[in-house]
CSV table of C-alpha atoms in Angstrom, one decimal:
chain,number,residue,atom,x,y,z
A,1,MET,CA,-75.4,116.9,159.0
A,2,SER,CA,-73.7,115.1,162.0
A,3,GLU,CA,-74.7,115.1,165.6
A,4,THR,CA,-72.2,117.8,166.4
A,5,GLY,CA,-74.0,120.1,164.0
A,6,ARG,CA,-71.2,120.0,161.3
A,7,HIS,CA,-71.7,119.1,157.7
A,8,GLU,CA,-70.4,115.6,157.0
A,9,ASP,CA,-68.7,116.6,153.7
A,10,VAL,CA,-66.9,119.7,155.1
A,11,PRO,CA,-63.5,119.4,156.9
A,12,GLU,CA,-63.6,120.0,160.6
A,13,GLU,CA,-61.4,123.0,160.4
A,14,ILE,CA,-63.9,124.8,158.2
A,15,LEU,CA,-67.1,126.0,160.0
A,16,PRO,CA,-70.4,126.2,158.1
A,17,GLY,CA,-70.2,130.0,158.1
A,18,GLU,CA,-66.7,129.9,156.7
A,19,GLN,CA,-67.5,127.5,153.8
A,20,SER,CA,-68.3,130.3,151.3
A,21,ALA,CA,-64.9,131.9,151.9
A,22,HIS,CA,-63.1,128.6,151.2
A,23,LYS,CA,-64.9,127.5,148.0
A,24,GLY,CA,-63.1,124.7,146.3
A,25,ALA,CA,-61.8,123.2,149.6
A,26,VAL,CA,-64.7,120.8,150.1
A,27,SER,CA,-63.5,117.2,150.5
A,28,THR,CA,-64.9,114.5,148.2
A,29,ALA,CA,-63.0,111.7,149.8
A,30,ASP,CA,-66.1,110.3,151.6
A,31,ASN,CA,-68.6,111.2,148.9
A,32,PRO,CA,-67.2,111.2,145.3
A,33,PHE,CA,-70.4,112.9,144.0
A,34,ALA,CA,-70.3,115.8,146.4
A,35,ASP,CA,-70.4,119.3,145.0
A,36,PRO,CA,-66.8,120.5,144.9
A,37,GLY,CA,-67.9,124.2,144.8
A,38,LEU,CA,-66.2,127.0,142.9
A,39,PRO,CA,-62.6,128.1,143.2
A,40,ALA,CA,-62.0,131.4,145.0
A,41,HIS,CA,-62.6,134.4,142.7
A,42,GLU,CA,-59.4,136.2,141.6
A,43,HIS,CA,-59.8,139.9,141.0
A,44,ARG,CA,-58.4,141.4,137.8
A,45,ALA,CA,-56.3,144.5,137.6
A,46,GLN,CA,-59.3,146.4,136.2
A,47,ASP,CA,-61.4,145.3,139.2
A,48,ILE,CA,-59.1,147.0,141.8
A,49,ASP,CA,-57.4,149.7,139.7
A,50,GLU,CA,-59.6,152.4,138.0
A,51,ARG,CA,-56.6,153.5,135.9
A,52,ALA,CA,-56.3,150.0,134.5
A,53,ALA,CA,-60.0,150.0,133.8
A,54,ARG,CA,-59.7,153.3,131.9
A,55,ARG,CA,-56.9,151.9,129.9
A,56,SER,CA,-59.0,149.0,128.9
A,57,GLU,CA,-61.9,151.3,128.1
A,58,ARG,CA,-59.6,153.4,125.8
A,59,THR,CA,-58.3,150.2,124.1
A,60,VAL,CA,-61.9,149.0,123.3
A,61,ALA,CA,-62.9,152.5,122.1
A,62,LEU,CA,-59.8,152.6,119.9
A,63,LEU,CA,-60.7,149.3,118.3
A,64,PHE,CA,-64.2,150.4,117.6
A,65,LEU,CA,-62.8,153.7,116.2
A,66,VAL,CA,-60.4,151.8,113.8
A,67,SER,CA,-63.4,149.7,112.7
A,68,MET,CA,-65.3,152.9,111.9
A,69,ILE,CA,-62.4,154.2,109.9
A,70,ALA,CA,-62.0,150.9,108.1
A,71,THR,CA,-65.7,150.9,107.1
A,72,VAL,CA,-65.3,154.4,105.7
A,73,GLY,CA,-62.3,153.2,103.8
A,74,PHE,CA,-64.3,150.3,102.4
A,75,ILE,CA,-66.9,152.7,101.0
A,76,ALA,CA,-64.2,155.1,99.7
A,77,ALA,CA,-62.3,152.2,98.0
A,78,TYR,CA,-65.5,150.9,96.4
A,79,VAL,CA,-66.2,154.3,94.9
A,80,ALA,CA,-62.7,155.5,94.0
A,81,ILE,CA,-60.7,152.4,92.8
A,82,PRO,CA,-61.3,151.3,89.2
A,83,ILE,CA,-62.4,147.7,88.9
A,84,ASP,CA,-59.7,146.9,86.3
A,85,LYS,CA,-56.8,148.4,88.3
A,86,ILE,CA,-54.0,145.8,89.0
A,87,VAL,CA,-51.3,146.4,91.6
A,88,PHE,CA,-48.3,144.4,92.8
A,89,ILE,CA,-48.5,143.4,96.5
A,90,TRP,CA,-45.6,141.5,98.0
A,91,PRO,CA,-45.6,138.6,98.5
A,92,ILE,CA,-49.0,137.9,96.9
A,93,GLY,CA,-48.1,139.2,93.5
A,94,HIS,CA,-50.3,141.1,90.9
A,95,ILE,CA,-53.9,141.3,92.2
A,96,SER,CA,-56.9,143.5,91.7
A,97,ALA,CA,-56.5,146.7,93.7
A,98,LEU,CA,-60.2,146.9,94.3
A,99,ASN,CA,-60.5,143.4,95.7
A,100,PHE,CA,-57.5,143.9,97.9
A,101,ALA,CA,-58.7,147.2,99.3
A,102,LEU,CA,-62.2,145.9,99.9
A,103,GLY,CA,-61.0,142.7,101.6
A,104,LEU,CA,-58.4,144.5,103.7
A,105,THR,CA,-60.8,147.3,105.0
A,106,LEU,CA,-63.8,145.0,105.5
A,107,GLY,CA,-61.6,142.4,107.3
A,108,ALA,CA,-60.1,145.1,109.6
A,109,ALA,CA,-63.6,146.5,110.4
A,110,LEU,CA,-65.0,143.1,111.4
A,111,PHE,CA,-61.9,142.1,113.3
A,112,CYS,CA,-61.8,145.3,115.3
A,113,ILE,CA,-65.4,145.0,116.3
A,114,GLY,CA,-64.9,141.4,117.4
A,115,ALA,CA,-61.6,142.2,119.2
A,116,GLY,CA,-63.1,145.2,120.9
A,117,ALA,CA,-66.1,143.1,122.1
A,118,VAL,CA,-63.9,140.3,123.4
A,119,HIS,CA,-61.5,142.8,125.2
A,120,TRP,CA,-64.5,144.6,126.7
A,121,ALA,CA,-66.0,141.3,128.0
A,122,ARG,CA,-62.7,140.0,129.4
A,123,THR,CA,-61.5,143.1,131.2
A,124,LEU,CA,-64.5,145.2,132.1
A,125,MET,CA,-67.5,143.0,132.3
A,126,SER,CA,-68.1,141.0,135.5
A,127,ASP,CA,-66.4,137.6,135.5
A,128,VAL,CA,-67.8,136.3,138.7
A,129,GLU,CA,-69.0,132.7,138.2
A,130,VAL,CA,-72.4,131.9,139.5
A,131,ALA,CA,-73.7,128.4,140.2
A,132,ASP,CA,-77.4,127.7,140.0
A,133,ASP,CA,-79.6,124.7,140.1
A,134,ARG,CA,-81.2,123.4,136.9
A,135,HIS,CA,-84.9,123.9,136.8
A,136,PRO,CA,-87.6,122.4,134.5
A,137,ILE,CA,-88.1,124.4,131.4
A,138,GLU,CA,-91.8,123.6,130.8
A,139,ALA,CA,-94.4,125.7,132.5
A,140,GLU,CA,-96.8,124.5,135.2
A,141,PRO,CA,-100.0,122.9,134.1
A,142,GLU,CA,-102.0,125.9,135.4
A,143,VAL,CA,-99.9,128.3,133.4
A,144,LYS,CA,-100.3,126.2,130.3
A,145,ALA,CA,-104.0,126.1,130.7
A,146,LYS,CA,-104.3,129.8,131.2
A,147,VAL,CA,-102.1,130.6,128.1
A,148,LEU,CA,-104.2,128.3,125.9
A,149,ALA,CA,-107.4,129.8,127.2
A,150,ASP,CA,-106.2,133.3,126.6
A,151,PHE,CA,-105.1,132.4,123.1
A,152,LYS,CA,-108.5,130.9,122.3
A,153,MET,CA,-110.3,133.9,123.7
A,154,GLY,CA,-108.1,136.2,121.7
A,155,ALA,CA,-108.7,134.3,118.5
A,156,GLU,CA,-112.5,134.5,119.1
A,157,GLU,CA,-112.4,138.2,119.8
A,158,SER,CA,-110.3,138.9,116.7
A,159,GLN,CA,-112.9,137.0,114.6
A,160,PHE,CA,-110.0,135.7,112.6
A,161,GLY,CA,-111.9,132.6,111.6
A,162,ARG,CA,-115.1,134.5,110.7
A,163,ARG,CA,-113.7,137.4,108.8
A,164,LYS,CA,-112.3,135.5,105.8
A,165,LEU,CA,-111.8,138.6,103.7
A,166,ILE,CA,-109.5,140.2,106.3
A,167,ARG,CA,-107.6,136.9,106.8
A,168,ASN,CA,-107.0,136.3,103.1
A,169,THR,CA,-106.0,139.8,102.3
A,170,MET,CA,-103.6,139.8,105.3
A,171,PHE,CA,-102.0,136.6,104.0
A,172,GLY,CA,-101.7,138.2,100.5
A,173,ALA,CA,-100.0,141.3,101.9
A,174,LEU,CA,-97.6,139.3,104.0
A,175,ALA,CA,-96.7,137.2,100.9
A,176,LEU,CA,-96.1,140.1,98.6
A,177,VAL,CA,-94.3,142.5,100.8
A,178,PRO,CA,-91.0,140.5,100.6
A,179,LEU,CA,-91.0,141.2,96.8
A,180,SER,CA,-90.0,144.8,97.5
A,181,GLY,CA,-86.6,143.4,98.8
A,182,VAL,CA,-86.3,141.2,95.7
A,183,VAL,CA,-86.7,144.3,93.4
A,184,LEU,CA,-83.7,145.9,95.2
A,185,LEU,CA,-81.5,143.1,93.8
A,186,ARG,CA,-81.9,144.9,90.4
A,187,ASP,CA,-79.3,147.4,91.7
A,188,LEU,CA,-76.7,144.8,92.2
A,189,GLY,CA,-75.5,145.3,88.7
A,190,PRO,CA,-76.6,145.2,85.0
A,191,LEU,CA,-78.6,142.2,83.9
A,192,PRO,CA,-76.5,139.7,82.0
A,193,GLY,CA,-78.7,139.7,79.0
A,194,THR,CA,-77.7,136.9,76.6
A,195,LYS,CA,-74.0,136.9,77.3
A,196,LEU,CA,-74.2,133.8,79.4
A,197,ARG,CA,-75.5,131.9,76.4
A,198,THR,CA,-72.8,132.9,73.9
A,199,THR,CA,-69.1,132.4,73.6
A,200,ASN,CA,-66.4,133.5,71.1
A,201,TRP,CA,-66.6,130.3,69.3
A,202,LYS,CA,-68.3,130.5,65.9
A,203,LYS,CA,-67.8,129.0,62.4
A,204,GLY,CA,-64.3,129.5,61.0
A,205,VAL,CA,-62.5,130.3,64.3
A,206,ARG,CA,-59.3,128.3,64.6
A,207,LEU,CA,-58.4,126.3,67.7
A,208,VAL,CA,-55.2,127.6,69.4
A,209,ASN,CA,-53.2,125.6,71.8
A,210,GLN,CA,-53.5,127.4,75.2
A,211,SER,CA,-49.9,126.4,76.2
A,212,THR,CA,-48.0,127.1,73.0
A,213,ASN,CA,-50.4,129.8,71.5
A,214,LEU,CA,-50.1,128.1,68.1
A,215,PRO,CA,-52.9,126.9,65.9
A,216,LEU,CA,-53.7,123.2,66.3
A,217,ARG,CA,-53.4,120.6,63.6
A,218,PRO,CA,-55.0,117.2,63.8
A,219,GLU,CA,-51.6,115.5,64.1
A,220,ASP,CA,-50.9,117.6,67.2
A,221,ILE,CA,-53.6,115.6,69.1
A,222,ALA,CA,-52.3,112.1,70.0
A,223,VAL,CA,-54.6,109.3,71.1
A,224,GLY,CA,-55.1,109.3,74.9
A,225,SER,CA,-53.8,112.9,75.3
A,226,LEU,CA,-55.6,115.9,76.7
A,227,THR,CA,-55.1,119.3,75.1
A,228,PHE,CA,-56.5,122.6,76.2
A,229,ALA,CA,-57.5,125.2,73.5
A,230,LYS,CA,-58.8,128.7,73.1
A,231,PRO,CA,-60.2,130.7,70.2
A,232,GLU,CA,-57.8,132.4,67.9
A,233,GLY,CA,-57.4,136.1,68.7
A,234,LEU,CA,-57.9,135.7,72.5
A,235,GLU,CA,-54.7,136.8,74.2
A,236,GLU,CA,-53.8,136.7,77.9
A,237,ASP,CA,-52.8,140.4,77.9
A,238,GLN,CA,-56.3,141.5,77.1
A,239,GLU,CA,-58.2,143.2,79.9
A,240,ASP,CA,-61.2,140.9,79.6
A,241,PHE,CA,-59.2,137.7,79.0
A,242,ASN,CA,-60.3,136.0,82.3
A,243,GLU,CA,-63.9,136.8,81.6
A,244,LYS,CA,-63.8,135.4,78.1
A,245,ILE,CA,-61.7,132.3,78.9
A,246,ALA,CA,-64.2,131.4,81.6
A,247,LYS,CA,-66.6,130.5,78.8
A,248,ASP,CA,-64.3,129.8,75.9
A,249,ALA,CA,-61.9,127.2,77.5
A,250,LEU,CA,-61.9,124.0,75.4
A,251,MET,CA,-60.4,120.6,75.9
A,252,LEU,CA,-59.6,118.2,73.1
A,253,VAL,CA,-59.0,114.4,73.3
A,254,ARG,CA,-58.5,111.9,70.5
A,255,ILE,CA,-60.5,108.7,70.8
A,256,GLN,CA,-60.6,105.8,68.4
A,257,PRO,CA,-63.7,106.4,66.2
A,258,GLN,CA,-65.0,102.9,67.0
A,259,ASP,CA,-64.9,103.7,70.7
A,260,ILE,CA,-67.3,106.8,70.3
A,261,LYS,CA,-70.8,105.7,71.4
A,262,ASP,CA,-72.8,108.8,70.6
A,263,LYS,CA,-73.7,109.3,67.0
A,264,LYS,CA,-73.9,113.1,67.3
A,265,GLU,CA,-70.5,113.2,69.0
A,266,LEU,CA,-69.0,111.1,66.2
A,267,ALA,CA,-70.5,113.4,63.5
A,268,TRP,CA,-69.1,116.5,65.3
A,269,SER,CA,-65.6,115.1,65.7
A,270,HIS,CA,-62.7,114.9,63.2
A,271,GLU,CA,-60.9,111.6,63.0
A,272,GLY,CA,-61.7,110.8,66.6
A,273,ILE,CA,-60.8,114.3,67.9
A,274,VAL,CA,-63.6,115.6,70.1
A,275,ALA,CA,-63.8,119.1,71.6
A,276,TYR,CA,-65.8,119.7,74.8
A,277,SER,CA,-66.2,122.7,77.0
A,278,LYS,CA,-63.6,122.7,79.9
A,279,ILE,CA,-66.1,124.4,82.2
A,280,CYS,CA,-67.9,122.0,84.6
A,281,THR,CA,-71.6,122.2,84.5
A,282,HIS,CA,-71.9,122.1,88.3
A,283,VAL,CA,-70.4,125.4,89.5
A,284,GLY,CA,-68.1,126.3,86.7
A,285,CYS,CA,-64.7,124.8,87.8
A,286,PRO,CA,-62.2,124.0,85.1
A,287,ILE,CA,-61.9,120.3,84.4
A,288,SER,CA,-58.4,119.1,84.2
A,289,LEU,CA,-58.2,115.3,85.0
A,290,TYR,CA,-58.5,112.8,82.2
A,291,GLU,CA,-58.5,109.0,82.4
A,292,GLN,CA,-57.5,107.7,78.9
A,293,GLN,CA,-58.6,104.1,79.4
A,294,THR,CA,-62.2,105.0,80.2
A,295,HIS,CA,-62.3,108.4,78.4
A,296,HIS,CA,-63.7,109.9,81.6
A,297,VAL,CA,-62.8,113.5,82.8
A,298,LEU,CA,-63.1,114.5,86.4
A,299,CYS,CA,-63.8,117.9,87.9
A,300,PRO,CA,-61.4,118.4,90.9
A,301,CYS,CA,-63.8,120.6,92.8
A,302,HIS,CA,-66.7,118.3,93.5
A,303,GLN,CA,-65.8,115.1,91.6
A,304,SER,CA,-68.3,115.4,88.8
A,305,THR,CA,-67.3,112.8,86.2
A,306,PHE,CA,-68.2,113.0,82.5
A,307,ASP,CA,-67.8,110.3,79.7
A,308,LEU,CA,-66.2,111.9,76.7
A,309,SER,CA,-66.9,108.8,74.6
A,310,ASP,CA,-70.7,109.1,75.2
A,311,GLY,CA,-71.7,112.7,74.5
A,312,GLY,CA,-70.0,114.1,77.6
A,313,ARG,CA,-72.8,112.8,79.8
A,314,VAL,CA,-72.6,112.9,83.6
A,315,ILE,CA,-71.9,109.5,85.1
A,316,PHE,CA,-71.1,110.7,88.7
A,317,GLY,CA,-71.3,113.7,90.9
A,318,PRO,CA,-73.5,116.8,91.3
A,319,ALA,CA,-73.3,118.2,87.8
A,320,GLY,CA,-76.7,118.7,86.3
A,321,HIS,CA,-76.2,118.2,82.6
A,322,ALA,CA,-73.6,117.0,80.0
A,323,LEU,CA,-70.6,119.0,78.8
A,324,PRO,CA,-71.4,121.0,75.7
A,325,GLN,CA,-69.6,119.7,72.6
A,326,LEU,CA,-68.1,122.0,70.0
A,327,HIS,CA,-68.5,120.9,66.3
A,328,ILE,CA,-65.0,121.0,64.7
A,329,THR,CA,-63.7,120.5,61.3
A,330,VAL,CA,-60.4,121.1,59.4
A,331,LYS,CA,-59.5,123.8,56.9
A,332,ASP,CA,-56.1,124.4,55.4
A,333,GLY,CA,-54.7,121.8,57.7
A,334,PHE,CA,-55.8,123.5,60.9
A,335,LEU,CA,-58.6,122.6,63.3
A,336,GLU,CA,-61.4,125.1,63.5
A,337,ALA,CA,-64.9,125.4,64.8
A,338,ALA,CA,-67.8,124.5,62.4
A,339,SER,CA,-70.3,126.4,64.6
A,340,SER,CA,-70.7,127.7,68.1
A,341,PHE,CA,-71.8,125.7,71.1
A,342,ALA,CA,-75.3,124.4,70.7
A,343,GLU,CA,-76.2,125.2,74.3
A,344,PRO,CA,-74.8,127.5,77.0
A,345,VAL,CA,-71.6,126.4,78.7
A,346,GLY,CA,-71.0,126.1,82.4
A,347,PRO,CA,-73.5,125.7,85.3
A,348,SER,CA,-77.2,126.2,84.9
A,349,PHE,CA,-78.7,129.6,85.6
A,350,TRP,CA,-82.3,130.4,86.4
A,351,GLU,CA,-83.4,131.8,83.0
A,352,ARG,CA,-81.6,129.2,80.9
A,353,GLY,CA,-84.9,127.4,80.2
């Protein structure tokens, strides 16, 4: 403060009592680190007009009401729409009616709650900015000492250390009570049973080209090519096609027999044609990238890489185990399975063992 009683960083035309009415007008020419203050608060229409405030109130209430209706619609769609119903939605195309209804209603419910909360905060809640000095977060030494003393005294009075039976049984109760929530997971759907372990491949099932829908002959598989196959009898117009192909999808490559390193793989092949599951053992993505010089296949989701010349083993990426190989043979000039997969296809699951 100067000898005249004025603040040195306040212009002469602004008196100390008037500074709060001219926030943001403080000069920083002499002191570049001076507090510039806050700009003058501008009132919103809702602050000065009760009719505008009521309109905002009705808008927020309407958004919350739409969210309630959407939630009821979600429950109704879950109960009423069959899981296998397919509808055409422009411009998406043919999709599951249940998935579309659930996504639309749940999205609308969540969006309306968020939009209502934001509109409420921006139009009705106070928007006056308040500046405050930053204070130390930690407590004073006297407060810390008192809290520690109170805690120690409470521990002694509770006899937590002495009464071991109470302490141990309390720990047991706290550890077991979450299991009641785990049991509720049983109602999420029927247990999978053994269907994750089995596929439609078995002895005598022919390999069908997934693109041409024709049975495959050995001469159809060229060296260095990648061919996708499915079991004979599995058609795309079947209701459970997607569920079955998710386990049955097969990829075939032809390798020079002398380039096959794994003895079991060579024994399960036919003239260098090897058949492996197309489903990545990481999270179940379909493998579609093949490098014929190295005989490596790459999963496009997380870059797990498998060597098809060495038992389909993992050579890079997060996949946990090798790709399952299908034992194939030839009968009447057509490729067919000599047995089912020796292990479950796709990613690991908790009860796989």
